[in-house]
CSV table of C-alpha atoms in Angstrom, one decimal:
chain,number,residue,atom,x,y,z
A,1,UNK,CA,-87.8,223.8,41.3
A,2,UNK,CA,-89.5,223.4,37.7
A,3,UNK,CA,-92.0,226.1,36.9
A,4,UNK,CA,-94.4,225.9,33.7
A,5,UNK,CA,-95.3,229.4,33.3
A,6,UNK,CA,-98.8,229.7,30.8
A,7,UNK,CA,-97.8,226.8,28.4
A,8,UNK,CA,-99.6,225.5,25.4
A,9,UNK,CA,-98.5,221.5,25.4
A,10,UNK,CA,-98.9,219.7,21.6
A,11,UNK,CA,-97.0,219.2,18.6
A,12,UNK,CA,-96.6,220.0,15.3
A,13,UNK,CA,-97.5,218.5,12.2
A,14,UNK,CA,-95.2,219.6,9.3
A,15,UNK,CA,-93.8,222.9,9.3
A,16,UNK,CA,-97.2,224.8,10.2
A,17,UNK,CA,-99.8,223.1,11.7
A,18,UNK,CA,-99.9,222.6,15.7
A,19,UNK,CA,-102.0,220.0,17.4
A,20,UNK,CA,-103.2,221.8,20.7
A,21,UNK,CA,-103.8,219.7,24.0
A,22,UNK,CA,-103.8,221.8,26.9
A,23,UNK,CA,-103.8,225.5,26.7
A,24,UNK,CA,-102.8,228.1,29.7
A,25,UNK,CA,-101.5,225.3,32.1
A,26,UNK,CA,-99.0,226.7,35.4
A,27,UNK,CA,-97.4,223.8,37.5
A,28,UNK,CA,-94.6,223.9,40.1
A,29,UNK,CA,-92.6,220.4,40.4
A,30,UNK,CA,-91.3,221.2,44.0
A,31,UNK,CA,-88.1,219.3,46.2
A,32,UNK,CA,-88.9,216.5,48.2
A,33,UNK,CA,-92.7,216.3,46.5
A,34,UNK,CA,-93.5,212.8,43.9
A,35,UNK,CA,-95.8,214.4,41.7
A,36,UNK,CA,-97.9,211.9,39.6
A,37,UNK,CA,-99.0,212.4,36.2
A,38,UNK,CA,-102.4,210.1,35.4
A,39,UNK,CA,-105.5,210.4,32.6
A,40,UNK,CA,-106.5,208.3,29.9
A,41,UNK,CA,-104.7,207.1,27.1
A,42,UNK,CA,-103.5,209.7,24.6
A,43,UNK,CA,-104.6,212.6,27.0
A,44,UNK,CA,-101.3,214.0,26.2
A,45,UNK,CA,-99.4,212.6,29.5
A,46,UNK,CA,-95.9,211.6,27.7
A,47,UNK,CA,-96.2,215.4,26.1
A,48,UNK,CA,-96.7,217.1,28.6
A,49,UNK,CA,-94.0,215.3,30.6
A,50,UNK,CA,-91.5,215.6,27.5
A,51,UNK,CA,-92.2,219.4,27.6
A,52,UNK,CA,-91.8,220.0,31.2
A,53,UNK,CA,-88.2,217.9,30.1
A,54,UNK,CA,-87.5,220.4,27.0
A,55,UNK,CA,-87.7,217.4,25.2
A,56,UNK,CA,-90.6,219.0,23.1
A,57,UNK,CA,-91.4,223.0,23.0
A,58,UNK,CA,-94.3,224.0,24.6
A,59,UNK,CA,-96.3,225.9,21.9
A,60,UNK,CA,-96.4,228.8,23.7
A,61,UNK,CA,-95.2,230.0,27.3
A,62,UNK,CA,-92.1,229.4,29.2
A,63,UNK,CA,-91.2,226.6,31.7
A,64,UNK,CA,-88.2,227.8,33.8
A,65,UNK,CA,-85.7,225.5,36.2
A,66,UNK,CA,-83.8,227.5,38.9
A,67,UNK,CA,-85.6,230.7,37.7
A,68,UNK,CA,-84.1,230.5,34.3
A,69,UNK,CA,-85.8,230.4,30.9
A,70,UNK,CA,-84.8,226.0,30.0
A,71,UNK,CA,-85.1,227.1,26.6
A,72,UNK,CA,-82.5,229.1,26.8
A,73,UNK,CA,-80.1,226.8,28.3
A,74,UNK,CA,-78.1,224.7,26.2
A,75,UNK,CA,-78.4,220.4,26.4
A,76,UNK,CA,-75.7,220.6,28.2
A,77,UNK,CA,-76.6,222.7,30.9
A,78,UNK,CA,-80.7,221.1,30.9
A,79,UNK,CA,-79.1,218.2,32.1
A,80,UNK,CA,-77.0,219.5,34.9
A,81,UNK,CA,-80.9,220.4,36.1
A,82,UNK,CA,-83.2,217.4,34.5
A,83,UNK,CA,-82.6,213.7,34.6
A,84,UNK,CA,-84.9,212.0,32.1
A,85,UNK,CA,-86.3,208.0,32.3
A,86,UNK,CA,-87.9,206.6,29.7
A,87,UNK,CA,-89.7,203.3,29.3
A,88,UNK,CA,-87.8,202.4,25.9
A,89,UNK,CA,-84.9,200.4,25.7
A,90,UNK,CA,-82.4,203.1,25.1
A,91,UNK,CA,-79.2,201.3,26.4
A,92,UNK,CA,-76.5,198.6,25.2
A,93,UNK,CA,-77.3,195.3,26.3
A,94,UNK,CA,-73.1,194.5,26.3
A,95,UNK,CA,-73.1,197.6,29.1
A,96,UNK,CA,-72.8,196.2,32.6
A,97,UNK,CA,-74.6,197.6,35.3
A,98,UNK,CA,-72.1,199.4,36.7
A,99,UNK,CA,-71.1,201.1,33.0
A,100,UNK,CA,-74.6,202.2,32.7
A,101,UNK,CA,-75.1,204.4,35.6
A,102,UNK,CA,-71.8,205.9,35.6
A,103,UNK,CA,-73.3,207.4,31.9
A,104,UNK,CA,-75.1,209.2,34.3
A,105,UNK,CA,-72.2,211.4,35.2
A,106,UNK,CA,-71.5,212.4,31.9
A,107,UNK,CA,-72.6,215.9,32.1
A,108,UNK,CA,-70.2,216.6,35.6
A,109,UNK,CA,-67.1,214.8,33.4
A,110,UNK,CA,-64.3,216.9,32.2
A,111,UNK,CA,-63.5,217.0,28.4
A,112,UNK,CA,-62.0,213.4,28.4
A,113,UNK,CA,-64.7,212.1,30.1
A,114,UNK,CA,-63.2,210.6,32.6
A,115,UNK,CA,-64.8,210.2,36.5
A,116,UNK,CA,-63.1,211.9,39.2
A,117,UNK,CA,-63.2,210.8,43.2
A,118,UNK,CA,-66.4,212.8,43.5
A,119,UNK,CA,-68.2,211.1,40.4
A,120,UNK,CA,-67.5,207.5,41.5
A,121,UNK,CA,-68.6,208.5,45.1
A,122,UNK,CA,-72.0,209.7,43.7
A,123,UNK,CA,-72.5,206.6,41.7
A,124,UNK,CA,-72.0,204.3,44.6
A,125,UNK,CA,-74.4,206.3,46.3
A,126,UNK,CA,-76.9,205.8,43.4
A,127,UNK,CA,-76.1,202.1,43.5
A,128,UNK,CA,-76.5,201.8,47.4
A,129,UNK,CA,-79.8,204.1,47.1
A,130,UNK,CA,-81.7,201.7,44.7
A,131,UNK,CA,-80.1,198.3,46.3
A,132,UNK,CA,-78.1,197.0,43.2
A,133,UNK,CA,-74.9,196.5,44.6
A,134,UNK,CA,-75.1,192.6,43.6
A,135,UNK,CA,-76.2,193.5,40.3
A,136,UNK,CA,-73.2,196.0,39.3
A,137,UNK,CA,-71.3,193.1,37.1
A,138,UNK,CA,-74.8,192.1,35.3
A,139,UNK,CA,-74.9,192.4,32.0
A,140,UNK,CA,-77.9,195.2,31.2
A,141,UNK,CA,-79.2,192.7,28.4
A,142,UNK,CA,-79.5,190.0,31.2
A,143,UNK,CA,-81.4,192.0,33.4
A,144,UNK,CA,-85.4,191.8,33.6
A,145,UNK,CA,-87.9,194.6,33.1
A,146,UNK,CA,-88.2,195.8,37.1
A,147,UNK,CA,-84.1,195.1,37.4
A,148,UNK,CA,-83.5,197.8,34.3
A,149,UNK,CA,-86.2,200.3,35.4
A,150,UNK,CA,-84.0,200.2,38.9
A,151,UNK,CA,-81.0,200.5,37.0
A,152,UNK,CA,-82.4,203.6,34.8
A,153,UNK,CA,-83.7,205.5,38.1
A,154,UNK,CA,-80.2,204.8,39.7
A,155,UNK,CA,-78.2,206.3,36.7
A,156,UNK,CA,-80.8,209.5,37.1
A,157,UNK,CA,-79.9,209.8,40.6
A,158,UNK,CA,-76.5,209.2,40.1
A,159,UNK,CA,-76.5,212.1,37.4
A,160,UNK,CA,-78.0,214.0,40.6
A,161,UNK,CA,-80.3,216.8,39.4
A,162,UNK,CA,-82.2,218.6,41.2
A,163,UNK,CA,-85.6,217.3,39.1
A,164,UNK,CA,-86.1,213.9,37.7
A,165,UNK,CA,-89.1,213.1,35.2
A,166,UNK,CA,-90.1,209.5,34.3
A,167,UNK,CA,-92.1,208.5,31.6
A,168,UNK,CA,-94.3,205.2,32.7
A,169,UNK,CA,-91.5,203.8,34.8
A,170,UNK,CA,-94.2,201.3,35.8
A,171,UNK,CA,-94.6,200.1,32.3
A,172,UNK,CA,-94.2,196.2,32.0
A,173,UNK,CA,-93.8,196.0,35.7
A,174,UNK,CA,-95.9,193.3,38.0
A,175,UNK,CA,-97.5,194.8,41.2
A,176,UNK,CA,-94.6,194.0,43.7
A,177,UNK,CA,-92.3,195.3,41.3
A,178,UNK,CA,-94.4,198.5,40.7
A,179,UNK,CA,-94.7,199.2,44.3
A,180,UNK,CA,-91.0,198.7,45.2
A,181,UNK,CA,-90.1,201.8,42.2
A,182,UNK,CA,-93.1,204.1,43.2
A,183,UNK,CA,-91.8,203.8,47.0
A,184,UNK,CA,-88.3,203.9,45.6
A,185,UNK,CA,-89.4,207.5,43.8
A,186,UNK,CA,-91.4,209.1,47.0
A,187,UNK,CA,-87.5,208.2,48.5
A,188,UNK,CA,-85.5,210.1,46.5
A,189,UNK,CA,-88.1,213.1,47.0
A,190,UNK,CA,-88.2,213.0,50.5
A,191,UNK,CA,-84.5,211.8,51.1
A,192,UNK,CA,-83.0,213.3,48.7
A,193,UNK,CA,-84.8,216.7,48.5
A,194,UNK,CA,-85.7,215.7,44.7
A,195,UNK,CA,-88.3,217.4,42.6
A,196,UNK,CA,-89.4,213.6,41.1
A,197,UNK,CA,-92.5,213.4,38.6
A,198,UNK,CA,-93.9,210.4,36.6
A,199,UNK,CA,-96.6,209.5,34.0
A,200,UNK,CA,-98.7,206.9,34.8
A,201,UNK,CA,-101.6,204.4,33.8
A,202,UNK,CA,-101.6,202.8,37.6
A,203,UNK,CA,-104.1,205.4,38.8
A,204,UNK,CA,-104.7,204.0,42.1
A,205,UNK,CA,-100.5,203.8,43.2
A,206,UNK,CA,-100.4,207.2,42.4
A,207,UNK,CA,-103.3,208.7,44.7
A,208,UNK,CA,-101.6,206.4,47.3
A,209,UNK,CA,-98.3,207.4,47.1
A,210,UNK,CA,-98.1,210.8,45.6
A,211,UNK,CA,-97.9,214.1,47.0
A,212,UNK,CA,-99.0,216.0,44.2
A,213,UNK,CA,-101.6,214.6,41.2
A,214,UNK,CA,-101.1,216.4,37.5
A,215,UNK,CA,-104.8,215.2,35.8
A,216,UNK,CA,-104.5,215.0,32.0
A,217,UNK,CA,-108.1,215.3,30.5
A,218,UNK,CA,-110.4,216.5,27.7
A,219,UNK,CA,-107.6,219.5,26.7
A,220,UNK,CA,-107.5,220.4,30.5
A,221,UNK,CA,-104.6,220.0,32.9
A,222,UNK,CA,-105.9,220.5,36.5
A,223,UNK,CA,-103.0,219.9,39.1
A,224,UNK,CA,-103.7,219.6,43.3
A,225,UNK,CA,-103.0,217.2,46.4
A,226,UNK,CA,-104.9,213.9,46.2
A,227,UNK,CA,-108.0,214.4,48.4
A,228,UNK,CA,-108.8,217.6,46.9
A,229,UNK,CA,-108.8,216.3,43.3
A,230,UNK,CA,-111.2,213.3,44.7
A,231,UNK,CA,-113.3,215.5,47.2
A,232,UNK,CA,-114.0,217.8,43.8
A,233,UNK,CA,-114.8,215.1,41.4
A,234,UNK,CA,-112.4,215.4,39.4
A,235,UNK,CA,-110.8,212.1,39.5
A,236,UNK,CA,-114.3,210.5,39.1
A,237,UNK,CA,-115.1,212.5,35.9
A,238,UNK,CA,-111.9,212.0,34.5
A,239,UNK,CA,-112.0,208.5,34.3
A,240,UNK,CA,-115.8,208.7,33.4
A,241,UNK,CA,-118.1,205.8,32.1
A,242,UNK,CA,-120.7,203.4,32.3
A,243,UNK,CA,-118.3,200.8,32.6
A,244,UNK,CA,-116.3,201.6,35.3
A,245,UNK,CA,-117.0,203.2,38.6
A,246,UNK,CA,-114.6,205.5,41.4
A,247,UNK,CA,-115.4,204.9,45.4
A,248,UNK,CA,-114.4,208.2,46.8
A,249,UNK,CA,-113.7,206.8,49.8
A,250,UNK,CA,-111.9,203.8,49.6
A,251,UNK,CA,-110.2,205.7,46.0
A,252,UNK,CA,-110.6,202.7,44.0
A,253,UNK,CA,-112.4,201.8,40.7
A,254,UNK,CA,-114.8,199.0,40.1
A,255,UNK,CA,-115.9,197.4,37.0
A,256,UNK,CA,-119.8,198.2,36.8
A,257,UNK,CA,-122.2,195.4,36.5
């Protein structure tokens, strides 16, 4: 479990100045729950995800994994807990399928870096999991946008953490394709007892599919189960505007007249 204890989420500008976006915000990522992460565009989504990850420091507070501190944990030992995806390119196109999630089980290697019986066993589970075993030759260059987010979330599982974070996974993705990786994440939650949270602009998918909604808005993080967040309004006022319109009941927008 991934716990943020009373954390400020922003940045900094130079070596003084901070940029505050939430303030005071407790969350609880929990095994076999998909957790969305949804509010307008530069809410402060990606930060607050890349601070849950330890990617970025929370200004203040503590966000502990396992009961321990993260911070104090070295990189090493972060990733034996968190599996990051991000929606940039951050790959070799000359790595085949295969090469790219065994990366995954670098943190479980020994010094030499080499895979053991137990490593190639848990990234032919990964493979088998996210139904690429007639990509595994494929060139990572060659594959397209929905084949390499698959490819990403099998190297994360294959890494097997105990909390997986995804930053847009949805990102450049057609609808089929988007469905197929949200139903692919509320999998490895309820299969594979997986703590798995995403940002997202696809604000319908995620009050579909998700167990748990984080809302990102106006310097407020408000976090509940989907039909709470929409029974209280807050989806309706986070998305607010003459232009657009939220049916409570069906839970889908409309472009106003």
């Amino acid at each position: 479990m991934l716990k943020a204890k009373n954390i400020s989420i922003g940045y900094r500008e130079g070596t003084k100045q901070s940029i505050l976006l939430a303030k005071d915000v407790n969350l609880a990522l929990v095994p076999g729950q998909l957790t969305a992460v949804i509010g307008p565009n530069g809410s402060g989504k990606s930060t607050l995800l890349n601070t849950l990850s330890g990617q970025i420091a929370p200004l203040s507070g503590q966000i502990e994994v396992d009961n321990q501190s993260l911070i104090s944990l070295t990189h090493w030992a972060q990733s034996k807990y968190l599996a990051l995806v991000l929606t940039k390119k951050e790959f070799s196109q000359h790595l085949s399928v295969l090469e790219f999630i065994e990366l995954g089980r670098i943190p479980h290697t020994n010094w030499l870096g080499s895979l053991s019986t137990e490593d190639h066993q848990a990234v032919q589970y990964a493979v088998h999991a996210t139904n690429l075993s007639d990509l595994i030759d494929q060139k990572c260059g060659a594959l397209s946008d929905g084949q390499m987010q698959r490819v990403s979330i099998a190297r994360a599982l294959a890494q097997d953490t105990p909390v997986i974070l995804l930053d847009e996974p949805t990102t450049h993705l057609d609808l089929v394709n988007k469905a197929q990786t949200l139903k692919l994440l509320r999998s490895l939650a309820k299969e594979h007892a997986k703590a798995v949270a995403y940002s997202t602009h696809d604000t319908e998918l995620a009050l579909d599919l998700a167990d748990q909604i984080i809302c990102v808005h106006s310097g407020q993080i408000i976090t509940g189960n989907t039909q709470d967040l929409i029974d209280s309004g807050v989806i309706k006022e986070m998305f607010h505007s003459d232009l657009v319109r939220f049916d409570n009941k069906t839970r889908r927008f409309s472009i106003s007249d």
